[in-house]
């Protein structure tokens, strides 16, 4: 149960949103410049035929998107960066 709570947090580290697990990127729900609020869907990862939704850990503006649909990423990989909202 503790691990599930960590995964739901999205694994934010500073301005970067990092992957909480190894998996394949199946959906990117935001674009650079998009405003997001805490809890908004950012990225969907797939691991072992299960999809894991990664929500925004805080309000912000998407500065860069590093992930690409179809790529396999490792745990701790930066998926995108968030800037503070204006």
Short mmCIF file of C-alpha atoms in Angstrom, two decimals:
data_model
loop_
_atom_site.label_atom_id
_atom_site.label_comp_id
_atom_site.label_asym_id
_atom_site.label_seq_id
_atom_site.Cartn_x
_atom_site.Cartn_y
_atom_site.Cartn_z
CA UNK A 1 0.00 0.00 0.00
CA UNK A 2 2.84 2.37 0.80
CA UNK A 3 4.32 1.87 -2.67
CA UNK A 4 0.98 2.68 -4.33
CA UNK A 5 0.86 6.00 -2.49
CA UNK A 6 4.35 6.88 -3.74
CA UNK A 7 3.36 6.03 -7.31
CA UNK A 8 0.27 8.23 -7.11
CA UNK A 9 2.45 11.20 -6.16
CA UNK A 10 4.04 11.09 -9.60
CA UNK A 11 7.59 11.15 -8.29
CA UNK A 12 8.27 14.86 -8.71
CA UNK A 13 11.83 16.05 -8.19
CA UNK A 14 12.33 19.81 -8.27
CA UNK A 15 10.97 21.14 -11.54
CA UNK A 16 11.12 17.74 -13.25
CA UNK A 17 8.46 15.05 -13.19
CA UNK A 18 10.21 11.69 -13.01
CA UNK A 19 8.91 8.23 -13.77
CA UNK A 20 8.05 6.24 -10.64
CA UNK A 21 8.65 2.96 -12.48
CA UNK A 22 10.05 1.34 -15.59
CA UNK A 23 7.54 1.14 -18.42
CA UNK A 24 6.49 2.15 -21.90
CA UNK A 25 5.00 5.56 -22.57
CA UNK A 26 1.56 4.96 -24.12
CA UNK A 27 0.05 8.45 -23.88
CA UNK A 28 1.20 12.01 -23.31
CA UNK A 29 -1.80 14.12 -22.35
CA UNK A 30 -0.08 17.55 -22.34
CA UNK A 31 1.98 19.71 -24.67
CA UNK A 32 4.70 22.24 -23.98
CA UNK A 33 3.12 25.48 -22.76
CA UNK A 34 0.03 23.76 -21.34
CA UNK A 35 -1.20 24.86 -17.92
CA UNK A 36 -1.87 21.98 -15.54
CA UNK A 37 -3.37 21.74 -12.08
CA UNK A 38 -2.46 19.25 -9.39
CA UNK A 39 -4.03 15.88 -10.24
CA UNK A 40 -4.42 16.52 -14.00
CA UNK A 41 -3.39 13.58 -16.19
CA UNK A 42 0.11 14.11 -17.57
CA UNK A 43 1.37 10.77 -18.90
CA UNK A 44 0.22 7.14 -19.02
CA UNK A 45 2.83 4.39 -18.66
CA UNK A 46 2.34 0.67 -19.27
CA UNK A 47 4.18 -2.03 -17.39
CA UNK A 48 3.33 -5.72 -17.40
CA UNK A 49 0.15 -5.01 -19.42
CA UNK A 50 -1.14 -2.60 -16.74
CA UNK A 51 -1.52 1.12 -17.34
CA UNK A 52 -0.36 3.62 -14.71
CA UNK A 53 -1.62 7.20 -14.96
CA UNK A 54 0.87 9.85 -13.82
CA UNK A 55 -0.88 12.98 -12.51
CA UNK A 56 0.54 16.48 -12.14
CA UNK A 57 2.14 16.75 -8.68
CA UNK A 58 1.42 20.50 -8.50
CA UNK A 59 0.04 23.41 -10.50
CA UNK A 60 2.33 24.66 -13.25
CA UNK A 61 3.08 25.20 -16.91
CA UNK A 62 4.68 22.42 -18.95
CA UNK A 63 8.11 23.76 -19.98
CA UNK A 64 9.51 20.71 -21.80
CA UNK A 65 8.31 17.20 -22.61
CA UNK A 66 11.18 14.69 -22.66
CA UNK A 67 9.14 11.50 -23.05
CA UNK A 68 7.96 10.12 -26.38
CA UNK A 69 5.06 7.74 -26.99
CA UNK A 70 6.29 4.20 -27.62
CA UNK A 71 9.60 4.53 -25.78
CA UNK A 72 10.55 2.39 -22.82
CA UNK A 73 11.86 4.40 -19.90
CA UNK A 74 13.56 3.48 -16.63
CA UNK A 75 12.42 4.42 -13.14
CA UNK A 76 13.69 7.90 -12.30
CA UNK A 77 13.73 9.13 -15.91
CA UNK A 78 12.63 12.77 -16.26
CA UNK A 79 9.38 12.78 -18.26
CA UNK A 80 8.82 16.54 -18.38
CA UNK A 81 9.55 19.74 -16.55
CA UNK A 82 7.04 22.06 -14.89
CA UNK A 83 7.46 25.77 -14.28
CA UNK A 84 5.54 27.75 -11.70
CA UNK A 85 2.35 29.28 -13.10
CA UNK A 86 2.43 32.98 -13.89
#
